[in-house]
Amino acid sequence: MEENFEKTLVLIKPDGVQRKLIGEIIDRFQNRGLQLVAAKMLLVSRELAETHYKEHKGKSFYNGLVEYITSAPTMAMVWAGEHAIEAVRQTVGKTNPLEAAPGTIRHDYALLTSRNLIHASDSHETAEREIALWFKPEEICEWSDQHHKWIFGKN
Ligand code: CMP
């Protein structure tokens, strides 16, 4: 396995699904060279939403956040690659779409923090915890990506 090979959780939240942006978002990650290793669409339970967002409990936006994520289907995915956690967050852009750099998904497709389309794990510890929360080990498909030597090749 390549050095620094990581997996990270990405959620296309209900606004992204409803706005038919699933294909565009997947394209962005695939075009960058990242590898999709797990995916499922689900209507998130209140329990899963509360566990996933437990660090935000008590904040002013918490109740609305749980309502939003449970209101319609979410597309959950695991993306893999060298430095995948940082690469995904860079492609997604800052939490507030108005602060996200042009060319990032949140900049190009969103305007408000409360409807920012995507969630992506922010550290190794978070990625490990979140992948285990959203996926059973057998739902993660480790496949050999023949493009890796062209994307992660070292000289
Ligand atoms: P996400 O990356 O899923 O992590 C926490 C989420 O909380 C964030 O994206 C936003 O959807 C939401 N959020 C964070 N801050 C605010 C805020 N100030 N107002 C509304 N929603 C917020």
PDB file of C-alpha atoms and ligand atoms in Angstrom, residues 13 53 56 61 65 68 95 106 113-114 116 118-120, ligand 1:
ATOM      1  CA  LYS A  13     -26.163  15.986   2.476  1.00  0.00           C
ATOM      2  CA  TYR A  53     -22.826  15.685  15.109  1.00  0.00           C
ATOM      3  CA  HIS A  56     -22.056  20.407  18.015  1.00  0.00           C
ATOM      4  CA  PHE A  61     -27.536  25.624  14.950  1.00  0.00           C
ATOM      5  CA  LEU A  65     -28.590  20.756  11.668  1.00  0.00           C
ATOM      6  CA  TYR A  68     -31.657  19.159   7.944  1.00  0.00           C
ATOM      7  CA  THR A  95     -17.460  25.310   5.806  1.00  0.00           C
ATOM      8  CA  ARG A 106     -18.954  24.667  -1.761  1.00  0.00           C
ATOM      9  CA  THR A 113     -23.123  27.359   5.879  1.00  0.00           C
ATOM     10  CA  SER A 114     -26.503  25.861   6.804  1.00  0.00           C
ATOM     11  CA  ASN A 116     -23.218  23.588   2.429  1.00  0.00           C
ATOM     12  CA  ILE A 118     -21.153  18.126   1.908  1.00  0.00           C
ATOM     13  CA  HIS A 119     -19.587  16.839   5.076  1.00  0.00           C
ATOM     14  CA  ALA A 120     -15.993  15.565   5.018  1.00  0.00           C
TER      15      ALA A 120
HETATM   16  P1  CMP B   1     -20.337  19.931   8.287  1.00  0.00           P
HETATM   17  O1  CMP B   1     -19.028  19.919   7.611  1.00  0.00           O
HETATM   18  O2  CMP B   1     -21.305  18.834   8.029  1.00  0.00           O
HETATM   19  O3  CMP B   1     -20.070  19.999   9.872  1.00  0.00           O
HETATM   20  C1  CMP B   1     -20.952  20.611  10.764  1.00  0.00           C
HETATM   21  C2  CMP B   1     -22.103  21.245  10.069  1.00  0.00           C
HETATM   22  O4  CMP B   1     -22.824  22.151  10.863  1.00  0.00           O
HETATM   23  C3  CMP B   1     -21.567  22.109   8.927  1.00  0.00           C
HETATM   24  O5  CMP B   1     -21.068  21.307   7.916  1.00  0.00           O
HETATM   25  C4  CMP B   1     -22.772  22.930   8.614  1.00  0.00           C
HETATM   26  O6  CMP B   1     -23.718  22.218   7.808  1.00  0.00           O
HETATM   27  C5  CMP B   1     -23.364  23.128  10.007  1.00  0.00           C
HETATM   28  N1  CMP B   1     -22.998  24.416  10.572  1.00  0.00           N
HETATM   29  C6  CMP B   1     -21.811  24.779  11.079  1.00  0.00           C
HETATM   30  N2  CMP B   1     -21.844  26.049  11.525  1.00  0.00           N
HETATM   31  C7  CMP B   1     -23.086  26.491  11.283  1.00  0.00           C
HETATM   32  C8  CMP B   1     -23.747  27.716  11.499  1.00  0.00           C
HETATM   33  N3  CMP B   1     -23.129  28.740  12.069  1.00  0.00           N
HETATM   34  N4  CMP B   1     -25.027  27.808  11.117  1.00  0.00           N
HETATM   35  C9  CMP B   1     -25.658  26.769  10.547  1.00  0.00           C
HETATM   36  N5  CMP B   1     -25.085  25.575  10.323  1.00  0.00           N
HETATM   37  C10 CMP B   1     -23.819  25.434  10.684  1.00  0.00           C
END
